Amino acid sequence: MGKKRRTPGGLSRFPSSRTGPPPSAGPVPAPAAFSSLTRRRKMLLRALLALVVPALLLAVAEFLLRVVGYGYPTTFFVKTHDGKALTTNRRFAWRFMSRANATQPVPAFFTTEKPRGTFRIFVLGESAAQGTPAPAFGFARILEVMLERQFPERRFEIINAAMRGINSHALVPIAKECARLSPDLFLVYLGNNETVGLYAPEPEAFNLAAHPQLIRVMQGAKRLRLAQLVESGARRWRGTASPRPAQDMAFFRSQRLAFDDPRRVPVYENFRRNLLEICGAARAANAKAIVSTLAVNVTAFPPLASLHRAGLSGADLAEWEAAFKKGTEAEAAGQFTVALTNYAEAARLDDHFAELHFRLAACHEATGNRESARRHFLLARDWDALQFRADGRQNDLVREVALSMRDLGLELLDADRIFAEAGQGDHPAPASLLFHEHVHFKFDGDYLLARSFLPLVVKSLGLAGGATKDLASRQECAAALAFTEWDSISVDSAMARMTARPPFLDQADHARRQAQKEHDLQQRLQLFQQQDGFRRASEGYRAALERRPKDWQLHFNLGCLRNDFGDKTNAVPAYLTAVNLMPEALPLRIGLAQALWDTGQKDSALAHLNEALRLDPEFSPAKEALGQVAGRRAR
């Protein structure tokens, strides 16, 4: 081969006078190809600029909004104003629902750094886990009493991170937050709000449940201050806080969804995925987890709604209605065998109607056939077209998740089975003793759930064999939390008011059962007054406070007791102690301010209302109270 010619240093190999490549050069793009390549690069550059510049501007705007303090925090826990501890975020639900309808977590107060020698336990779930309607007497509080009694030398922090009105979609970010706070144990009791609730399918709406990634994008966007600014602007433009449609019976009837409706399929998959993610958060934090199936009222709670099977002909429907009518008449007359024959004929034509299964169960129970009764009670639960309680498929998914993670330390509590067994045997606990309505527990139900969790908690924390005392009884737990007869009456009254409204009005025999509830409450109230109940309840609170003097919920409830019976002067110090123990739990200040106002201490009342607004300028109860005061003064 010939020797290559070297190019003189510093000179271009191709002189500028040359218009084309030398003969020895390889092929080069033609001018048209150069032009096409340049156009593509320009288009790519424009596309990048179209994406990068707006993104940069949005990032700057987001940064500036955060710098000036615009918007609200979206985390479940927030720092207290002195920065020394954490408390629950009253605005957390704004990320998931309208402000007008947003629920709030239970007030909590704990340090970011876990104290030495402390077991930190987080409770995750919805309203049943929270302890609705009275979290002060919920299973988390009862469990705390049990642990403190059996292990007095140990320190336990049970932080109630459950919340009314949410579901597993909102609990995933809560669990991940808890995982960053040195947890030792998660207690997971969730699943009642999956089918009717946040992101649940609606018959005449876009099925968001079928698009879990879109749900995550929406949740992430709500964390941005820019999104909050847009939302605020839209709210002002509409001139409303965007309340939900009036939730009357017409609304709830429009939300009915059959058990076999394909739109419910993604609900189960989302629940399974979210439950795995919640348990995975515990594992990532080297914490243990106990996940529970859902105990629901099947024997004393008729379905909220029933639907006929799809494709039922008009002739078959008429025949079904005739058989069902004969069955209800026979049942009302106490002819249960005749009723069963008619109900069986109706079921032959359509066995999807939830109320039919409930009536079949009641008749089987009346004739002593417990096995058939149980089967139909469960079918009535599953075919309920307003699924405000977990169904059998969800409980099976909980069991499957627990089994899949058993080797990773996850424990299963089968509360569904435990509560079912409690209603059987020689000394059964009737569902009416355990449940208020469909899922919310009475004190006995919360006690049973706490007692069931206890051995698994002891095992998970490595405390087996270290108990110094026996299990606290139901009466001992009630005394420790000052669950007096007055509290029982108050809680039952609140639930009776709830069941007097939609969506309960379509239930079988609702009017009779509601009237019976209200009659029983009146009888109990009269007996309470005749037996000097106020004095006895006050003594119960004093005894409880001697054992737990720093329990803010005891002090607050004592203030409520005194206020309810007109002893407003002595209600003030009880409320004040609660506020001093939990200064950033703003609802406590409303009770205190009202008691102060009623006892003539108006300046102090206004001071506490203004302090509430200083802590949270958007706290509407304080704004409304101050507005009422201003209106009175103006008149």
XYZ file of C-alpha atoms in Angstrom:
635
model
C 0.000 0.000 0.000
C 1.182 3.571 -0.703
C 2.308 5.909 1.999
C -0.398 8.297 3.300
C 0.202 12.011 2.818
C 0.397 13.911 6.058
C -1.526 17.097 6.419
C 0.662 20.068 7.351
C 0.143 21.026 10.970
C -2.318 23.776 11.657
C -3.916 23.590 8.180
C -7.259 22.193 7.223
C -7.086 19.017 5.258
C -9.675 20.422 2.873
C -8.874 23.979 1.720
C -11.736 26.427 1.941
C -11.528 27.051 -1.808
C -12.585 23.508 -2.436
C -16.343 23.083 -2.860
C -16.458 19.313 -2.648
C -14.627 16.486 -0.952
C -11.400 15.113 -2.371
C -11.658 12.068 -4.564
C -10.374 9.825 -1.788
C -13.041 10.950 0.713
C -15.999 8.708 1.553
C -19.612 9.550 0.730
C -21.097 12.542 2.567
C -24.678 13.661 2.918
C -26.066 15.537 0.018
C -27.237 19.118 0.658
C -30.872 17.937 0.828
C -29.951 15.346 3.458
C -28.118 18.025 5.474
C -31.235 20.176 5.330
C -33.478 17.300 6.451
C -31.140 16.463 9.358
C -31.073 20.097 10.426
C -34.848 20.312 10.342
C -35.152 17.223 12.531
C -32.704 18.674 15.027
C -34.604 21.928 15.101
C -37.874 20.111 15.626
C -36.315 18.076 18.442
C -34.917 21.229 20.019
C -38.280 22.981 19.774
C -39.999 19.959 21.341
C -37.477 19.908 24.174
C -37.912 23.630 24.740
C -41.695 23.223 24.673
C -41.381 20.693 27.491
C -38.435 22.014 29.480
C -39.339 25.694 29.599
C -42.912 25.214 30.914
C -41.665 22.566 33.353
C -38.982 24.958 34.572
C -41.502 27.775 34.940
C -43.875 25.486 36.842
C -41.039 24.356 39.109
C -40.110 27.972 39.835
C -43.749 28.847 40.528
C -44.092 25.821 42.838
C -40.903 26.834 44.655
C -42.075 30.420 45.107
C -45.490 29.321 46.389
C -43.801 27.146 48.989
C -41.382 29.921 49.955
C -44.229 32.352 50.658
C -46.080 29.666 52.611
C -49.023 29.248 50.261
C -51.201 26.154 50.494
C -51.630 23.420 53.047
C -49.501 20.430 54.057
C -50.587 17.140 52.522
C -48.775 14.758 54.852
C -50.687 12.850 57.518
C -48.381 14.062 60.271
C -47.092 17.613 60.622
C -44.681 19.271 63.008
C -46.110 21.151 65.953
C -45.608 24.907 65.840
C -42.602 24.708 68.149
C -41.091 22.022 65.914
C -40.475 19.664 68.821
C -43.038 16.977 68.033
C -45.494 15.649 65.482
C -49.261 15.796 65.427
C -51.916 14.659 62.972
C -52.729 16.953 60.063
C -56.294 18.229 60.261
C -56.206 19.004 56.513
C -54.912 15.660 55.312
C -58.226 14.618 53.740
C -58.341 17.784 51.596
C -56.058 15.917 49.223
C -58.746 13.285 48.651
C -62.129 14.959 49.111
C -63.739 18.392 49.172
C -63.058 20.574 52.181
C -66.741 20.748 53.011
C -66.897 16.975 53.434
C -63.380 16.204 54.644
C -62.983 14.097 57.769
C -60.208 14.479 60.334
C -57.776 12.113 62.041
C -57.678 11.513 65.774
C -55.416 14.111 67.462
C -52.014 12.672 68.318
C -48.815 14.024 69.839
C -45.462 12.243 69.741
C -41.794 12.969 69.133
C -40.154 12.241 65.796
C -37.402 10.345 67.565
C -38.804 7.380 69.420
C -37.964 7.446 73.140
C -35.588 4.740 74.283
C -37.297 1.589 75.502
C -40.596 2.451 73.816
C -42.633 0.236 71.516
C -44.237 2.369 68.810
C -47.385 0.859 67.297
C -49.386 2.390 64.440
C -53.035 1.511 63.834
C -54.047 1.774 60.166
C -57.582 1.621 58.852
C -60.832 3.488 58.399
C -63.663 4.448 60.737
C -64.018 1.053 62.440
C -60.307 1.011 63.270
C -60.421 4.648 64.336
C -63.154 3.868 66.852
C -66.080 5.760 65.323
C -68.158 7.254 66.816
C -65.958 7.618 69.947
C -62.241 6.934 69.361
C -61.608 7.465 73.086
C -63.179 4.027 73.598
C -61.930 2.312 70.442
C -59.947 -0.908 70.247
C -56.611 0.949 70.054
C -57.230 2.557 73.443
C -58.426 -0.715 74.968
C -55.345 -2.509 73.647
C -53.167 0.159 75.237
C -54.820 -0.492 78.615
C -54.266 -4.234 78.213
C -50.575 -3.845 77.360
C -49.921 -1.378 80.179
C -51.559 -3.731 82.669
C -49.651 -6.833 81.577
C -46.300 -5.114 81.033
C -46.168 -2.193 83.502
C -42.385 -1.849 83.176
C -42.657 -1.288 79.407
C -43.696 1.843 77.537
C -46.089 1.648 74.603
C -47.041 4.349 72.099
C -50.159 3.373 70.194
C -50.712 6.000 67.518
C -54.128 5.883 65.897
C -53.482 6.634 62.220
C -56.880 5.309 61.135
C -59.339 7.759 59.651
C -63.021 7.909 58.846
C -64.113 8.128 55.208
C -60.901 6.988 53.515
C -59.836 3.632 52.101
C -56.717 1.741 51.070
C -55.804 4.302 48.389
C -55.292 6.971 51.058
C -53.777 4.546 53.550
C -50.797 3.731 51.328
C -49.198 7.188 51.796
C -50.115 7.134 55.495
C -48.359 3.782 55.923
C -45.262 5.063 54.141
C -45.136 8.062 56.470
C -45.483 5.838 59.514
C -42.664 3.669 58.184
C -40.290 6.636 58.460
C -41.102 7.173 62.143
C -39.341 4.210 63.779
C -42.335 1.853 63.968
C -42.151 -1.453 65.773
C -45.538 -2.742 64.681
C -48.397 -1.985 62.285
C -51.941 -3.101 63.100
C -53.858 -3.108 59.815
C -57.652 -3.263 59.915
C -59.080 -1.947 56.659
C -61.455 -2.762 53.819
C -64.945 -1.463 54.572
C -64.764 1.557 52.237
C -63.420 -0.009 49.064
C -66.613 -0.551 47.051
C -68.532 2.553 48.143
C -66.063 5.313 48.846
C -62.964 7.035 47.560
C -62.381 6.249 43.841
C -65.058 3.543 43.986
C -67.033 2.715 40.822
C -70.294 4.566 40.298
C -72.973 3.176 37.971
C -73.235 6.243 35.742
C -69.689 7.610 35.985
C -66.181 6.972 34.686
C -64.760 3.971 36.549
C -61.631 5.458 38.057
C -60.997 2.226 39.963
C -60.007 0.606 36.665
C -57.088 3.049 36.320
C -54.926 2.809 39.463
C -52.018 4.667 37.868
C -54.296 7.611 37.147
C -55.360 7.564 40.796
C -51.707 7.817 41.846
C -51.109 10.697 39.427
C -54.118 12.544 40.831
C -52.929 11.965 44.387
C -49.452 13.205 43.518
C -50.760 16.312 41.780
C -52.795 17.311 44.842
C -49.544 17.574 46.799
C -48.399 20.466 44.597
C -49.077 24.009 45.753
C -49.838 24.898 42.132
C -52.634 22.351 42.075
C -53.936 23.765 45.342
C -53.853 27.270 43.835
C -55.830 26.118 40.794
C -58.309 24.308 43.029
C -58.743 27.399 45.193
C -59.313 29.561 42.136
C -61.899 27.157 40.764
C -63.666 27.114 44.109
C -63.831 30.913 44.210
C -65.013 31.066 40.609
C -67.860 28.682 41.372
C -68.599 30.510 44.611
C -68.927 27.265 46.545
C -66.831 24.789 48.490
C -68.006 22.079 46.072
C -70.114 19.981 48.437
C -71.189 16.558 47.299
C -74.723 16.075 46.015
C -77.319 15.823 48.766
C -76.972 12.291 50.093
C -80.654 11.441 50.274
C -82.124 8.054 49.466
C -82.430 8.958 45.786
C -78.673 9.539 45.712
C -77.866 6.235 47.396
C -80.300 4.321 45.188
C -78.406 5.651 42.177
C -75.145 4.248 43.602
C -76.259 0.613 43.829
C -73.925 -1.927 42.259
C -74.461 -5.680 42.038
C -71.976 -8.143 43.489
C -71.326 -9.606 40.017
C -70.991 -6.230 38.275
C -67.679 -6.266 36.321
C -66.951 -2.715 37.498
C -66.230 -4.161 40.930
C -63.399 -6.365 39.642
C -60.689 -3.652 39.719
C -61.779 -2.718 43.247
C -60.519 -6.063 44.522
C -57.272 -5.854 42.581
C -56.611 -2.334 43.881
C -57.339 -3.478 47.430
C -54.919 -6.389 47.113
C -52.203 -4.201 45.595
C -52.610 -1.470 48.193
C -52.625 -3.954 51.066
C -49.392 -5.479 49.771
C -47.856 -2.012 49.547
C -48.935 -1.140 53.094
C -47.446 -4.355 54.467
C -44.363 -3.781 52.328
C -43.884 -0.384 53.970
C -43.778 -2.085 57.360
C -41.236 -4.618 56.134
C -39.048 -1.889 54.599
C -38.947 -0.216 58.021
C -37.994 -3.512 59.719
C -41.303 -3.373 61.567
C -43.705 -6.231 62.142
C -47.286 -6.138 60.891
C -50.537 -7.801 61.871
C -53.242 -7.632 59.223
C -56.821 -8.503 60.084
C -59.843 -9.685 58.195
C -62.941 -7.523 58.639
C -65.625 -8.392 61.163
C -68.995 -7.087 60.000
C -72.537 -7.410 61.254
C -74.306 -10.036 59.166
C -76.944 -11.407 61.548
C -78.527 -8.194 62.870
C -78.074 -5.893 59.890
C -80.280 -6.347 56.810
C -78.768 -5.355 53.453
C -78.899 -1.664 52.611
C -79.985 -2.309 49.022
C -80.962 -5.213 46.787
C -80.937 -5.666 43.011
C -82.503 -8.335 40.843
C -80.295 -10.388 38.583
C -79.616 -9.028 35.134
C -81.874 -10.458 32.450
C -84.773 -11.369 34.729
C -87.855 -11.379 32.507
C -91.030 -9.531 33.372
C -92.942 -12.771 33.814
C -90.271 -14.232 36.102
C -90.143 -10.992 38.090
C -93.888 -11.092 38.656
C -93.655 -14.725 39.775
C -90.695 -13.863 42.035
C -92.572 -10.977 43.665
C -95.589 -13.179 44.329
C -93.459 -15.866 46.009
C -91.501 -13.262 47.997
C -94.710 -11.591 49.199
C -96.119 -14.919 50.389
C -92.845 -15.584 52.171
C -92.824 -12.252 54.033
C -96.440 -12.762 55.112
C -95.693 -16.241 56.421
C -92.546 -15.028 58.176
C -94.459 -12.201 59.868
C -97.003 -14.767 61.089
C -94.256 -16.951 62.534
C -94.823 -19.695 59.940
C -91.133 -20.075 59.154
C -91.323 -23.424 57.348
C -93.983 -22.054 54.982
C -91.912 -18.915 54.504
C -88.851 -20.993 53.611
C -90.827 -22.826 50.918
C -91.927 -19.550 49.329
C -88.495 -17.969 49.622
C -86.924 -21.047 48.011
C -89.297 -20.631 45.064
C -88.251 -16.989 44.743
C -84.566 -17.972 44.925
C -85.099 -20.469 42.097
C -86.074 -17.546 39.877
C -83.545 -15.007 41.194
C -81.029 -15.681 43.952
C -79.202 -12.353 43.591
C -81.613 -10.313 45.708
C -79.790 -9.589 48.991
C -82.881 -9.141 51.168
C -84.145 -12.558 50.083
C -81.007 -14.182 51.485
C -81.346 -12.250 54.741
C -84.926 -13.451 55.169
C -83.947 -17.019 54.301
C -81.232 -16.801 56.962
C -83.641 -15.469 59.586
C -86.122 -18.280 58.907
C -83.423 -20.956 58.975
C -82.199 -19.543 62.281
C -85.728 -19.603 63.678
C -86.055 -23.282 62.756
C -82.684 -24.166 64.306
C -80.744 -24.679 61.073
C -77.678 -22.619 61.990
C -75.489 -23.817 59.132
C -77.965 -22.744 56.446
C -78.655 -19.531 58.339
C -74.958 -18.639 58.356
C -74.615 -19.370 54.645
C -77.516 -17.101 53.713
C -76.425 -14.328 56.084
C -73.077 -14.266 54.267
C -74.796 -14.254 50.875
C -76.956 -11.335 52.031
C -73.772 -9.462 52.943
C -72.080 -10.205 49.620
C -75.093 -9.353 47.440
C -75.770 -6.073 49.295
C -75.848 -3.526 46.465
C -74.628 -0.727 48.754
C -71.458 -2.373 49.983
C -70.569 -0.294 53.052
C -69.018 -3.380 54.661
C -66.287 -5.705 53.481
C -67.527 -8.754 51.601
C -66.242 -12.309 51.567
C -63.937 -11.758 48.602
C -62.116 -8.947 50.406
C -61.579 -11.081 53.486
C -60.223 -13.851 51.265
C -57.777 -11.346 49.761
C -56.595 -10.351 53.245
C -55.944 -14.013 54.002
C -54.101 -14.474 50.686
C -51.865 -11.453 51.309
C -51.083 -12.636 54.838
C -50.238 -16.122 53.555
C -47.988 -14.748 50.807
C -45.999 -12.714 53.351
C -46.068 -15.175 56.240
C -42.387 -16.046 55.793
C -41.585 -12.329 56.015
C -43.076 -12.030 59.494
C -46.600 -10.889 58.644
C -49.245 -12.167 61.066
C -52.928 -12.722 60.284
C -55.757 -11.996 62.702
C -58.951 -13.573 61.414
C -61.426 -11.223 63.093
C -64.116 -12.341 60.652
C -63.920 -15.871 62.058
C -63.481 -14.758 65.686
C -66.591 -12.582 65.670
C -68.593 -15.294 63.905
C -67.594 -17.798 66.600
C -68.459 -15.289 69.334
C -72.061 -15.425 68.142
C -72.230 -19.198 68.511
C -71.812 -21.713 71.312
C -73.580 -22.040 74.646
C -73.115 -18.391 75.633
C -73.184 -16.466 72.349
C -72.508 -12.742 72.113
C -75.258 -11.440 69.813
C -74.260 -9.094 67.017
C -76.404 -6.377 68.613
C -74.010 -6.457 71.594
C -70.901 -6.154 69.406
C -71.992 -3.786 66.618
C -73.858 -0.485 66.435
C -74.907 -1.129 62.846
C -72.987 -2.620 59.932
C -69.294 -2.302 60.902
C -68.809 0.061 63.846
C -68.189 -1.593 67.171
C -69.854 -1.125 70.488
C -67.506 -1.237 73.477
C -67.860 -5.024 73.709
C -66.911 -5.369 70.052
C -63.877 -3.129 70.454
C -62.889 -5.125 73.541
C -63.160 -8.403 71.613
C -61.038 -7.010 68.771
C -58.364 -5.682 71.166
C -58.320 -8.971 73.090
C -57.884 -10.836 69.801
C -55.003 -8.617 68.681
C -53.216 -8.842 72.052
C -51.484 -12.265 71.798
C -50.228 -11.488 68.289
C -48.966 -8.083 69.457
C -47.137 -9.733 72.357
C -45.604 -12.279 69.971
C -44.613 -9.682 67.369
C -42.897 -7.467 69.963
C -41.031 -10.380 71.503
C -42.819 -10.074 74.841
C -44.132 -13.624 75.081
C -43.862 -14.968 78.611
C -43.166 -11.568 80.138
C -46.652 -10.648 81.329
C -46.861 -9.878 85.049
C -50.663 -9.765 85.308
C -53.694 -11.449 83.809
C -55.615 -10.062 80.871
C -57.612 -6.957 81.756
C -61.319 -7.740 81.815
C -63.971 -5.840 79.920
C -65.004 -4.075 83.159
C -61.404 -3.142 84.008
C -60.832 -1.649 80.556
C -64.100 0.292 80.768
C -63.085 1.649 84.190
C -59.604 2.627 82.968
C -61.093 4.629 80.073
C -64.069 5.919 82.103
C -66.573 4.334 79.756
C -69.530 5.130 81.986
C -73.215 4.483 81.440
C -73.543 8.091 80.295
C -70.875 7.566 77.634
C -72.652 4.411 76.503
C -75.940 6.300 76.205
C -74.264 9.198 74.389
C -72.518 6.938 71.884
C -75.643 4.859 71.231
C -77.679 8.046 70.771
C -75.224 9.340 68.179
C -75.463 6.089 66.249
C -79.260 6.053 66.492
C -79.327 9.515 64.935
C -77.112 8.229 62.141
C -79.257 5.173 61.364
C -82.345 7.400 61.209
C -80.929 8.924 58.008
C -79.965 7.648 54.550
C -78.680 5.176 53.475
C -80.394 3.059 56.155
C -84.020 3.861 55.299
C -84.522 1.102 52.713
C -83.516 -1.695 55.068
C -86.059 -4.388 55.823
C -88.078 -3.566 58.936
C -86.139 -0.317 59.433
C -88.950 1.711 60.991
C -89.679 -0.864 63.693
C -86.031 -1.382 64.601
C -85.340 2.356 64.676
C -88.343 3.005 66.917
C -87.158 0.243 69.252
C -83.693 1.799 69.480
C -85.081 5.194 70.377
C -87.486 3.704 72.919
C -84.671 1.755 74.592
C -82.519 4.886 74.783
C -85.303 6.816 76.487
C -85.700 4.023 79.021
C -81.980 3.959 79.730
C -81.837 7.733 80.125
C -84.690 7.728 82.627
C -83.027 4.957 84.616
C -79.711 6.830 84.544
C -81.333 9.922 86.015
C -83.253 7.942 88.632
C -80.091 6.198 89.826
C -78.041 9.378 90.321
C -76.086 8.578 87.180
C -74.257 11.901 86.923
C -72.618 11.498 90.329
C -71.644 7.906 89.597
C -70.220 8.826 86.193
C -68.229 11.680 87.748
C -66.763 9.270 90.285
C -65.800 6.943 87.457
C -63.898 9.745 85.756
C -62.132 10.758 88.960
C -60.987 7.179 89.533
C -59.743 6.861 85.944
C -57.849 10.163 86.144
C -56.071 9.051 89.294
C -54.546 6.232 87.244
C -54.062 8.208 84.008
C -53.660 11.895 84.971
C -52.100 12.897 81.631
C -54.774 11.326 79.462
C -56.201 14.300 77.557
C -59.189 12.296 76.306
C -60.274 11.553 79.880
C -60.108 15.237 80.798
C -61.996 16.287 77.677
C -64.726 13.689 78.165
C -65.098 14.755 81.791
C -65.612 18.312 80.550
C -68.279 17.053 78.149
C -70.025 15.129 80.944
C -70.147 18.193 83.179
C -71.238 20.409 80.305
C -74.035 18.000 79.335
C -75.450 18.195 82.857
C -75.154 21.965 83.154
C -72.092 22.017 85.423
C -70.298 24.447 83.130
C -68.207 26.003 85.896
C -66.465 22.695 86.575
C -66.396 21.833 82.884
C -63.939 24.697 82.302
C -60.961 23.256 84.251
C -61.477 19.826 82.675
C -61.492 21.314 79.169
C -58.542 23.563 80.041
C -56.426 20.624 81.192
C -57.189 18.792 77.943
C -56.160 21.867 75.930
C -52.933 22.250 77.909
C -52.078 18.605 77.264
C -52.944 18.887 73.542
C -52.565 22.592 72.660
C -52.749 22.022 68.903
C -55.867 19.851 68.938
C -58.079 22.732 67.881
C -61.515 21.115 68.388
C -60.732 20.951 72.115
C -60.526 24.731 72.219
C -64.050 25.053 70.864
C -65.468 23.124 73.821
C -63.377 25.207 76.217
C -64.359 28.499 74.570
C -68.057 27.620 74.742
C -67.817 26.729 78.445
C -65.899 29.925 79.172
C -68.480 32.001 77.306
C -71.369 30.328 79.120
C -69.775 31.074 82.498
C -69.266 34.748 81.687
C -65.536 34.527 80.917
C -66.000 36.037 77.482
C -62.551 37.572 77.089
C -60.922 34.219 77.815
C -63.297 32.526 75.392
C -62.364 34.963 72.627
C -58.682 34.542 73.442
C -58.900 30.787 72.880
C -60.818 31.238 69.636
C -58.205 33.688 68.389
C -55.430 31.321 69.455
C -57.096 28.592 67.407
C -57.058 30.883 64.377
C -53.433 31.802 65.008
C -52.562 28.119 64.901
C -54.753 27.554 61.852
C -56.258 30.578 60.051
C -58.579 28.214 58.126
C -60.139 26.598 61.217
C -63.782 27.227 60.350
C -65.415 26.469 63.758
C -63.382 29.274 65.350
C -64.106 31.622 62.436
C -67.819 30.896 62.677
C -67.857 31.392 66.452
C -66.057 34.729 66.184
C -68.409 35.732 63.376
C -71.406 35.022 65.600
C -69.884 37.128 68.387
C -69.263 39.986 65.974
C -72.843 39.722 64.718
C -74.241 39.927 68.249
C -72.142 42.954 69.053
C -73.221 44.661 65.840
C -76.865 44.241 66.826
